Amino acid sequence: MAAEINILTEIIRRRRSIFPINYNQEEVPVEVIKQLLENANYAPTHKLTEPWRFVVFRGEGKKRLGAELARIYKDTTPPALFLQKKYNSITEKIDQASCVIALNAQLHPEKVPEWEEVASLACAVQNMALTAEALNVGAYWSSPGLITQLGEFLNLAENEKCYGFFYMGYYEEEPAPVKRTPIATKVTWVED
């Protein structure tokens, strides 16, 4: 047991958001992506709703996602606020990733509040992030405002909502050290 907790602690403390700009061109194999998704499936879920729904974009699918996000940005941004640099960066960011996974949740308002479904999705994504770290795959959860307009493109079902994208790719640079304040500043103990 001591060895397991040491390994788990090391992976948790080592995990970082690795951004697409830091990814190299090495492709993340489908088997690795499937392993992340399988581990996501073991997240806690209230009333066993298992709300997480994922759409995996690779290859040409990834290009279609980038084009759709860029189109939405262009169509919804007033001309005076439109930035060509931002427009270009949308597709560049997606191109830099080996894989992009849309992070969706199937909501069950008749069973549980939305925040509980979102919490379950977040736990699933944390399982993915820890698995990615253990496999030396860079990962990053992004939630741009444009996701609210992707329902039709993602073929979302009724009561399904997109909460962001999980970017993945291999990287070579050493991640920056983590910055956390002491846990003692965030905990109150009540013992009597």
PDB file of C-alpha atoms in Angstrom:
ATOM      1  CA  MET A   1       0.000   0.000   0.000  1.00  0.00           C
ATOM      2  CA  ALA A   2       2.799   2.446   0.806  1.00  0.00           C
ATOM      3  CA  ALA A   3       4.197   2.104  -2.712  1.00  0.00           C
ATOM      4  CA  GLU A   4       0.777   2.779  -4.292  1.00  0.00           C
ATOM      5  CA  ILE A   5       0.141   5.949  -2.302  1.00  0.00           C
ATOM      6  CA  ASN A   6       3.644   7.199  -3.123  1.00  0.00           C
ATOM      7  CA  ILE A   7       3.060   6.644  -6.845  1.00  0.00           C
ATOM      8  CA  LEU A   8      -0.368   8.284  -6.714  1.00  0.00           C
ATOM      9  CA  THR A   9       0.937  11.261  -4.740  1.00  0.00           C
ATOM     10  CA  GLU A  10       3.813  11.729  -7.187  1.00  0.00           C
ATOM     11  CA  ILE A  11       1.487  11.697 -10.215  1.00  0.00           C
ATOM     12  CA  ILE A  12      -0.976  14.116  -8.589  1.00  0.00           C
ATOM     13  CA  ARG A  13       1.775  16.550  -7.599  1.00  0.00           C
ATOM     14  CA  ARG A  14       3.522  16.305 -10.971  1.00  0.00           C
ATOM     15  CA  ARG A  15       0.401  16.932 -13.068  1.00  0.00           C
ATOM     16  CA  ARG A  16       0.392  20.251 -14.933  1.00  0.00           C
ATOM     17  CA  SER A  17      -1.585  21.878 -17.697  1.00  0.00           C
ATOM     18  CA  ILE A  18       0.598  21.464 -20.762  1.00  0.00           C
ATOM     19  CA  PHE A  19      -0.598  23.834 -23.470  1.00  0.00           C
ATOM     20  CA  PRO A  20      -0.855  23.004 -27.186  1.00  0.00           C
ATOM     21  CA  ILE A  21       1.927  25.424 -28.102  1.00  0.00           C
ATOM     22  CA  ASN A  22       4.296  23.090 -26.202  1.00  0.00           C
ATOM     23  CA  TYR A  23       3.259  19.928 -28.056  1.00  0.00           C
ATOM     24  CA  ASN A  24       5.522  18.319 -30.623  1.00  0.00           C
ATOM     25  CA  GLN A  25       4.174  16.604 -33.725  1.00  0.00           C
ATOM     26  CA  GLU A  26       4.240  13.067 -32.289  1.00  0.00           C
ATOM     27  CA  GLU A  27       0.792  11.519 -32.535  1.00  0.00           C
ATOM     28  CA  VAL A  28      -0.878  10.209 -29.401  1.00  0.00           C
ATOM     29  CA  PRO A  29      -1.924   6.617 -30.247  1.00  0.00           C
ATOM     30  CA  VAL A  30      -5.584   5.646 -30.200  1.00  0.00           C
ATOM     31  CA  GLU A  31      -4.804   3.048 -27.501  1.00  0.00           C
ATOM     32  CA  VAL A  32      -3.547   5.810 -25.184  1.00  0.00           C
ATOM     33  CA  ILE A  33      -6.646   7.927 -25.833  1.00  0.00           C
ATOM     34  CA  LYS A  34      -8.858   4.920 -25.095  1.00  0.00           C
ATOM     35  CA  GLN A  35      -6.997   4.301 -21.829  1.00  0.00           C
ATOM     36  CA  LEU A  36      -7.661   7.897 -20.727  1.00  0.00           C
ATOM     37  CA  LEU A  37     -11.339   7.532 -21.610  1.00  0.00           C
ATOM     38  CA  GLU A  38     -11.639   4.180 -19.811  1.00  0.00           C
ATOM     39  CA  ASN A  39     -10.184   5.753 -16.659  1.00  0.00           C
ATOM     40  CA  ALA A  40     -12.550   8.715 -17.032  1.00  0.00           C
ATOM     41  CA  ASN A  41     -15.404   6.239 -16.879  1.00  0.00           C
ATOM     42  CA  TYR A  42     -14.532   5.408 -13.254  1.00  0.00           C
ATOM     43  CA  ALA A  43     -15.234   8.884 -11.900  1.00  0.00           C
ATOM     44  CA  PRO A  44     -17.694   9.300  -9.030  1.00  0.00           C
ATOM     45  CA  THR A  45     -21.276   9.805 -10.188  1.00  0.00           C
ATOM     46  CA  HIS A  46     -24.282  10.623  -8.023  1.00  0.00           C
ATOM     47  CA  LYS A  47     -27.262   8.327  -8.660  1.00  0.00           C
ATOM     48  CA  LEU A  48     -25.040   6.545 -11.204  1.00  0.00           C
ATOM     49  CA  THR A  49     -26.003   8.941 -14.002  1.00  0.00           C
ATOM     50  CA  GLU A  50     -22.501   8.697 -15.543  1.00  0.00           C
ATOM     51  CA  PRO A  51     -23.046  12.082 -17.223  1.00  0.00           C
ATOM     52  CA  TRP A  52     -19.744  12.349 -19.098  1.00  0.00           C
ATOM     53  CA  ARG A  53     -19.959  12.261 -22.889  1.00  0.00           C
ATOM     54  CA  PHE A  54     -16.887  12.675 -25.060  1.00  0.00           C
ATOM     55  CA  VAL A  55     -16.336  13.483 -28.722  1.00  0.00           C
ATOM     56  CA  VAL A  56     -12.793  12.672 -29.883  1.00  0.00           C
ATOM     57  CA  PHE A  57     -11.334  14.768 -32.704  1.00  0.00           C
ATOM     58  CA  ARG A  58      -8.282  13.558 -34.620  1.00  0.00           C
ATOM     59  CA  GLY A  59      -6.979  14.077 -38.145  1.00  0.00           C
ATOM     60  CA  GLU A  60      -9.525  15.678 -40.473  1.00  0.00           C
ATOM     61  CA  GLY A  61     -12.116  15.760 -37.694  1.00  0.00           C
ATOM     62  CA  LYS A  62      -9.801  18.038 -35.740  1.00  0.00           C
ATOM     63  CA  LYS A  63      -9.506  20.359 -38.749  1.00  0.00           C
ATOM     64  CA  ARG A  64     -13.312  20.503 -39.051  1.00  0.00           C
ATOM     65  CA  LEU A  65     -13.561  21.442 -35.356  1.00  0.00           C
ATOM     66  CA  GLY A  66     -11.026  24.243 -35.810  1.00  0.00           C
ATOM     67  CA  ALA A  67     -12.820  25.559 -38.895  1.00  0.00           C
ATOM     68  CA  GLU A  68     -16.175  25.525 -37.086  1.00  0.00           C
ATOM     69  CA  LEU A  69     -14.818  27.385 -34.051  1.00  0.00           C
ATOM     70  CA  ALA A  70     -13.160  29.976 -36.308  1.00  0.00           C
ATOM     71  CA  ARG A  71     -16.413  30.389 -38.274  1.00  0.00           C
ATOM     72  CA  ILE A  72     -18.413  30.900 -35.061  1.00  0.00           C
ATOM     73  CA  TYR A  73     -15.894  33.487 -33.835  1.00  0.00           C
ATOM     74  CA  LYS A  74     -16.078  35.377 -37.139  1.00  0.00           C
ATOM     75  CA  ASP A  75     -19.882  35.206 -37.357  1.00  0.00           C
ATOM     76  CA  THR A  76     -20.520  36.309 -33.774  1.00  0.00           C
ATOM     77  CA  THR A  77     -17.868  38.986 -33.342  1.00  0.00           C
ATOM     78  CA  PRO A  78     -18.785  42.545 -34.325  1.00  0.00           C
ATOM     79  CA  PRO A  79     -16.416  43.807 -37.071  1.00  0.00           C
ATOM     80  CA  ALA A  80     -15.000  46.498 -34.754  1.00  0.00           C
ATOM     81  CA  LEU A  81     -13.974  43.802 -32.230  1.00  0.00           C
ATOM     82  CA  PHE A  82     -12.819  41.127 -34.671  1.00  0.00           C
ATOM     83  CA  LEU A  83      -9.123  40.255 -34.335  1.00  0.00           C
ATOM     84  CA  GLN A  84      -7.473  38.362 -37.178  1.00  0.00           C
ATOM     85  CA  LYS A  85      -4.793  37.149 -34.751  1.00  0.00           C
ATOM     86  CA  LYS A  86      -7.441  35.567 -32.488  1.00  0.00           C
ATOM     87  CA  TYR A  87      -9.216  34.062 -35.499  1.00  0.00           C
ATOM     88  CA  ASN A  88      -5.950  32.468 -36.668  1.00  0.00           C
ATOM     89  CA  SER A  89      -5.044  31.283 -33.169  1.00  0.00           C
ATOM     90  CA  ILE A  90      -8.244  29.236 -32.897  1.00  0.00           C
ATOM     91  CA  THR A  91      -7.222  26.854 -35.674  1.00  0.00           C
ATOM     92  CA  GLU A  92      -3.520  26.989 -34.765  1.00  0.00           C
ATOM     93  CA  LYS A  93      -4.205  25.795 -31.208  1.00  0.00           C
ATOM     94  CA  ILE A  94      -6.231  22.851 -32.465  1.00  0.00           C
ATOM     95  CA  ASP A  95      -3.624  22.020 -35.120  1.00  0.00           C
ATOM     96  CA  GLN A  96      -0.898  21.928 -32.458  1.00  0.00           C
ATOM     97  CA  ALA A  97      -2.729  19.195 -30.531  1.00  0.00           C
ATOM     98  CA  SER A  98      -2.557  15.541 -31.487  1.00  0.00           C
ATOM     99  CA  CYS A  99      -6.090  15.078 -30.232  1.00  0.00           C
ATOM    100  CA  VAL A 100      -8.896  17.287 -28.935  1.00  0.00           C
ATOM    101  CA  ILE A 101     -11.738  15.809 -26.892  1.00  0.00           C
ATOM    102  CA  ALA A 102     -14.999  17.714 -26.425  1.00  0.00           C
ATOM    103  CA  LEU A 103     -16.056  17.422 -22.772  1.00  0.00           C
ATOM    104  CA  ASN A 104     -19.820  17.104 -22.609  1.00  0.00           C
ATOM    105  CA  ALA A 105     -22.261  16.186 -19.875  1.00  0.00           C
ATOM    106  CA  GLN A 106     -25.680  14.608 -20.198  1.00  0.00           C
ATOM    107  CA  LEU A 107     -27.720  16.426 -17.572  1.00  0.00           C
ATOM    108  CA  HIS A 108     -30.467  14.675 -15.603  1.00  0.00           C
ATOM    109  CA  PRO A 109     -32.435  17.535 -13.982  1.00  0.00           C
ATOM    110  CA  GLU A 110     -35.121  15.130 -12.770  1.00  0.00           C
ATOM    111  CA  LYS A 111     -32.514  13.226 -10.707  1.00  0.00           C
ATOM    112  CA  VAL A 112     -29.684  15.551  -9.666  1.00  0.00           C
ATOM    113  CA  PRO A 113     -28.769  19.246  -9.844  1.00  0.00           C
ATOM    114  CA  GLU A 114     -26.589  20.358 -12.759  1.00  0.00           C
ATOM    115  CA  TRP A 115     -23.644  21.162 -10.487  1.00  0.00           C
ATOM    116  CA  GLU A 116     -23.421  17.499  -9.472  1.00  0.00           C
ATOM    117  CA  GLU A 117     -23.239  16.392 -13.105  1.00  0.00           C
ATOM    118  CA  VAL A 118     -20.563  19.011 -13.773  1.00  0.00           C
ATOM    119  CA  ALA A 119     -18.656  17.824 -10.699  1.00  0.00           C
ATOM    120  CA  SER A 120     -18.798  14.250 -12.036  1.00  0.00           C
ATOM    121  CA  LEU A 121     -17.545  15.421 -15.425  1.00  0.00           C
ATOM    122  CA  ALA A 122     -14.713  17.313 -13.701  1.00  0.00           C
ATOM    123  CA  CYS A 123     -13.757  14.161 -11.789  1.00  0.00           C
ATOM    124  CA  ALA A 124     -13.734  12.223 -15.075  1.00  0.00           C
ATOM    125  CA  VAL A 125     -11.491  14.869 -16.613  1.00  0.00           C
ATOM    126  CA  GLN A 126      -9.179  14.717 -13.584  1.00  0.00           C
ATOM    127  CA  ASN A 127      -8.907  10.946 -14.119  1.00  0.00           C
ATOM    128  CA  MET A 128      -7.963  11.690 -17.733  1.00  0.00           C
ATOM    129  CA  ALA A 129      -5.404  14.301 -16.687  1.00  0.00           C
ATOM    130  CA  LEU A 130      -3.770  11.992 -14.133  1.00  0.00           C
ATOM    131  CA  THR A 131      -3.677   9.141 -16.650  1.00  0.00           C
ATOM    132  CA  ALA A 132      -2.133  11.463 -19.229  1.00  0.00           C
ATOM    133  CA  GLU A 133       0.503  12.516 -16.707  1.00  0.00           C
ATOM    134  CA  ALA A 134       1.310   8.897 -15.867  1.00  0.00           C
ATOM    135  CA  LEU A 135       1.755   8.221 -19.608  1.00  0.00           C
ATOM    136  CA  ASN A 136       3.837  11.390 -20.208  1.00  0.00           C
ATOM    137  CA  VAL A 137       1.167  12.958 -22.386  1.00  0.00           C
ATOM    138  CA  GLY A 138       0.588  16.694 -22.100  1.00  0.00           C
ATOM    139  CA  ALA A 139      -3.004  17.717 -21.461  1.00  0.00           C
ATOM    140  CA  TYR A 140      -5.011  20.893 -20.965  1.00  0.00           C
ATOM    141  CA  TRP A 141      -8.711  21.612 -20.265  1.00  0.00           C
ATOM    142  CA  SER A 142      -9.907  24.731 -22.062  1.00  0.00           C
ATOM    143  CA  SER A 143     -13.419  26.171 -21.988  1.00  0.00           C
ATOM    144  CA  PRO A 144     -13.707  28.983 -24.536  1.00  0.00           C
ATOM    145  CA  GLY A 145     -16.976  30.910 -24.700  1.00  0.00           C
ATOM    146  CA  LEU A 146     -17.595  29.581 -28.206  1.00  0.00           C
ATOM    147  CA  ILE A 147     -18.506  26.140 -26.819  1.00  0.00           C
ATOM    148  CA  THR A 148     -22.020  27.360 -26.060  1.00  0.00           C
ATOM    149  CA  GLN A 149     -22.691  27.471 -29.799  1.00  0.00           C
ATOM    150  CA  LEU A 150     -21.400  24.013 -30.723  1.00  0.00           C
ATOM    151  CA  GLY A 151     -24.517  21.991 -29.913  1.00  0.00           C
ATOM    152  CA  GLU A 152     -25.444  21.151 -33.486  1.00  0.00           C
ATOM    153  CA  PHE A 153     -21.842  20.595 -34.600  1.00  0.00           C
ATOM    154  CA  LEU A 154     -21.237  18.210 -31.686  1.00  0.00           C
ATOM    155  CA  ASN A 155     -24.625  16.574 -32.245  1.00  0.00           C
ATOM    156  CA  LEU A 156     -25.503  17.119 -28.581  1.00  0.00           C
ATOM    157  CA  ALA A 157     -28.574  15.329 -27.304  1.00  0.00           C
ATOM    158  CA  GLU A 158     -31.359  16.994 -25.355  1.00  0.00           C
ATOM    159  CA  ASN A 159     -30.081  18.092 -21.924  1.00  0.00           C
ATOM    160  CA  GLU A 160     -26.483  17.640 -23.095  1.00  0.00           C
ATOM    161  CA  LYS A 161     -24.011  20.495 -22.740  1.00  0.00           C
ATOM    162  CA  CYS A 162     -20.380  21.075 -23.731  1.00  0.00           C
ATOM    163  CA  TYR A 163     -18.053  22.223 -20.933  1.00  0.00           C
ATOM    164  CA  GLY A 164     -14.819  22.540 -22.886  1.00  0.00           C
ATOM    165  CA  PHE A 165     -12.043  20.753 -24.711  1.00  0.00           C
ATOM    166  CA  PHE A 166      -9.303  18.451 -23.502  1.00  0.00           C
ATOM    167  CA  TYR A 167      -6.208  19.054 -25.623  1.00  0.00           C
ATOM    168  CA  MET A 168      -3.552  16.331 -25.750  1.00  0.00           C
ATOM    169  CA  GLY A 169      -0.067  16.008 -27.179  1.00  0.00           C
ATOM    170  CA  TYR A 170       3.436  14.842 -26.445  1.00  0.00           C
ATOM    171  CA  TYR A 171       5.942  17.446 -25.309  1.00  0.00           C
ATOM    172  CA  GLU A 172       9.655  17.693 -24.564  1.00  0.00           C
ATOM    173  CA  GLU A 173      10.156  20.717 -22.332  1.00  0.00           C
ATOM    174  CA  GLU A 174      10.219  20.290 -18.571  1.00  0.00           C
ATOM    175  CA  PRO A 175       6.965  21.687 -17.093  1.00  0.00           C
ATOM    176  CA  ALA A 176       7.174  24.670 -14.757  1.00  0.00           C
ATOM    177  CA  PRO A 177       7.133  23.857 -11.047  1.00  0.00           C
ATOM    178  CA  VAL A 178       3.753  23.968  -9.381  1.00  0.00           C
ATOM    179  CA  LYS A 179       2.772  26.990  -7.315  1.00  0.00           C
ATOM    180  CA  ARG A 180       0.501  26.208  -4.381  1.00  0.00           C
ATOM    181  CA  THR A 181       0.083  27.932  -1.061  1.00  0.00           C
ATOM    182  CA  PRO A 182       0.165  25.683   2.022  1.00  0.00           C
ATOM    183  CA  ILE A 183      -2.950  23.581   2.584  1.00  0.00           C
ATOM    184  CA  ALA A 184      -3.005  24.746   6.223  1.00  0.00           C
ATOM    185  CA  THR A 185      -4.174  28.173   5.000  1.00  0.00           C
ATOM    186  CA  LYS A 186      -7.253  26.573   3.395  1.00  0.00           C
ATOM    187  CA  VAL A 187      -8.461  24.159   6.079  1.00  0.00           C
ATOM    188  CA  THR A 188     -10.391  24.653   9.287  1.00  0.00           C
ATOM    189  CA  TRP A 189     -10.445  21.743  11.755  1.00  0.00           C
ATOM    190  CA  VAL A 190     -13.471  21.302  14.015  1.00  0.00           C
ATOM    191  CA  GLU A 191     -12.827  18.591  16.586  1.00  0.00           C
ATOM    192  CA  ASP A 192     -14.932  19.482  19.617  1.00  0.00           C
TER     193      ASP A 192
END
